[in-house]
Amino acid sequence: MKAIVCTEPYQLDLVERPAPSARTGEVTIRIRRVGLCGTDYHIYAGRHPYLAYPRVMGHELAGEIEAVPAGSAFAKGQRVVINPYLSCGTCVACRTGKPNACVNISVLGVHQDGGMCELLVVPESAVLDAQGLSLDQAAMVEFLSIGAHAVARAKLIGGSRVLVVGAGPIGVAAGLFARLAGARVTLIDTRAARLDYARERLGFDDTFPVDPDIAARLAERTDGAMYDAVFDATGALTAMTQSLAYVAHGGSLILVGVAPGDLVFSDPEFHKRETTLLASRNALASDFAHVIASITAGQIPIDALHTHSFAAEDMPERLPQLIAEADHVLKAIARF
């Protein structure tokens, strides 16, 4: 089978590999679509903390069932989405219903080879039906689930003032599901092109560019109260630290992006707000189901999220181009 391997930073190779063999309880998927996200770009650039090379990237995956074990709930040819967060099932997090935070988690495309290949074998428990979606739509379920999980963590109530810091794919996903939960959503970003796209194509009317006056602008926008929930999707320590200043008294700060290093807050600022600080990691099967149901119901502008497509075989040439064009890339999808 064909596979795209990141052999070292800035080096992608199209190779031939033996087709994988399924074991008991596993399903063979013919991969048709692979969405690209910040994780893949970081792996390519040598900036991912949990990765060893060589690695087959790819965790935003849609495909068709190639082979199933006897008695499976799935059938050959069925369109599916893959939950790439493979958990152990026995650790303290798994035992308490949080497999997304599994102590021994293995994420496809990060801790083990992922789906940037023609065939992939995964546990049947990691497979979700996607019959009502197109292949391109199915490839976007995973990144949307990250945003949906963050919003679920925040426990928003209708009418909440929500600020999303960072209008990339994950920030947009959080904004979409916060809006679906009845919140009033504001987006900010350093990139004007991303804000323009969010406003013109995704219906986010309240957007502001990040500049030295951004805190004053947000205070003015909220009559000095700031935001009930702030989602930081930047993955940048400086922005994450600054996001505390945008939280209303009694509000929550939800960190969706991850950055290496130590995050330091002003303790008086943190305490006077009685801030609730939440990390949001990965997603649960229930988040995937919520996303699929929301797309099927027409509640998500799913097709407007998809900005770029190309043949998977062109990945070695296209990935660096996408990084260079990042201001104008929301979701790129490779096709097998």
mmCIF file of C-alpha atoms in Angstrom, residues 3-13 15 17 43-44 50-58 107 109-114:
data_model
loop_
_atom_site.group_PDB
_atom_site.id
_atom_site.type_symbol
_atom_site.label_atom_id
_atom_site.label_comp_id
_atom_site.label_asym_id
_atom_site.label_seq_id
_atom_site.Cartn_x
_atom_site.Cartn_y
_atom_site.Cartn_z
ATOM 1 C CA ALA A 3 1.957 5.613 2.703
ATOM 2 C CA ILE A 4 3.381 9.072 3.329
ATOM 3 C CA VAL A 5 6.127 8.963 5.971
ATOM 4 C CA CYS A 6 7.681 11.889 7.810
ATOM 5 C CA THR A 7 11.174 10.447 8.138
ATOM 6 C CA GLU A 8 12.584 13.507 9.906
ATOM 7 C CA PRO A 9 11.631 17.182 10.237
ATOM 8 C CA TYR A 10 10.882 18.748 6.829
ATOM 9 C CA GLN A 11 11.154 15.397 5.023
ATOM 10 C CA LEU A 12 8.098 13.571 3.648
ATOM 11 C CA ASP A 13 8.422 10.469 1.482
ATOM 12 C CA VAL A 15 6.647 4.868 0.079
ATOM 13 C CA ARG A 17 4.539 -0.609 2.702
ATOM 14 C CA ILE A 43 5.340 17.160 13.311
ATOM 15 C CA TYR A 44 6.579 18.194 9.886
ATOM 16 C CA TYR A 50 5.503 13.463 21.955
ATOM 17 C CA LEU A 51 6.804 12.109 18.681
ATOM 18 C CA ALA A 52 9.604 9.893 17.411
ATOM 19 C CA TYR A 53 10.538 9.728 13.721
ATOM 20 C CA PRO A 54 9.851 8.151 11.295
ATOM 21 C CA ARG A 55 6.096 8.563 11.582
ATOM 22 C CA VAL A 56 3.063 8.175 9.342
ATOM 23 C CA MET A 57 0.992 11.224 10.303
ATOM 24 C CA GLY A 58 -2.761 11.618 10.022
ATOM 25 C CA VAL A 107 -2.918 8.825 19.376
ATOM 26 C CA GLY A 109 -0.385 9.787 13.779
ATOM 27 C CA VAL A 110 1.477 10.846 16.928
ATOM 28 C CA HIS A 111 2.337 8.001 19.303
ATOM 29 C CA GLN A 112 1.840 5.387 16.586
ATOM 30 C CA ASP A 113 1.523 5.467 12.817
ATOM 31 C CA GLY A 114 -1.637 7.134 11.620
#
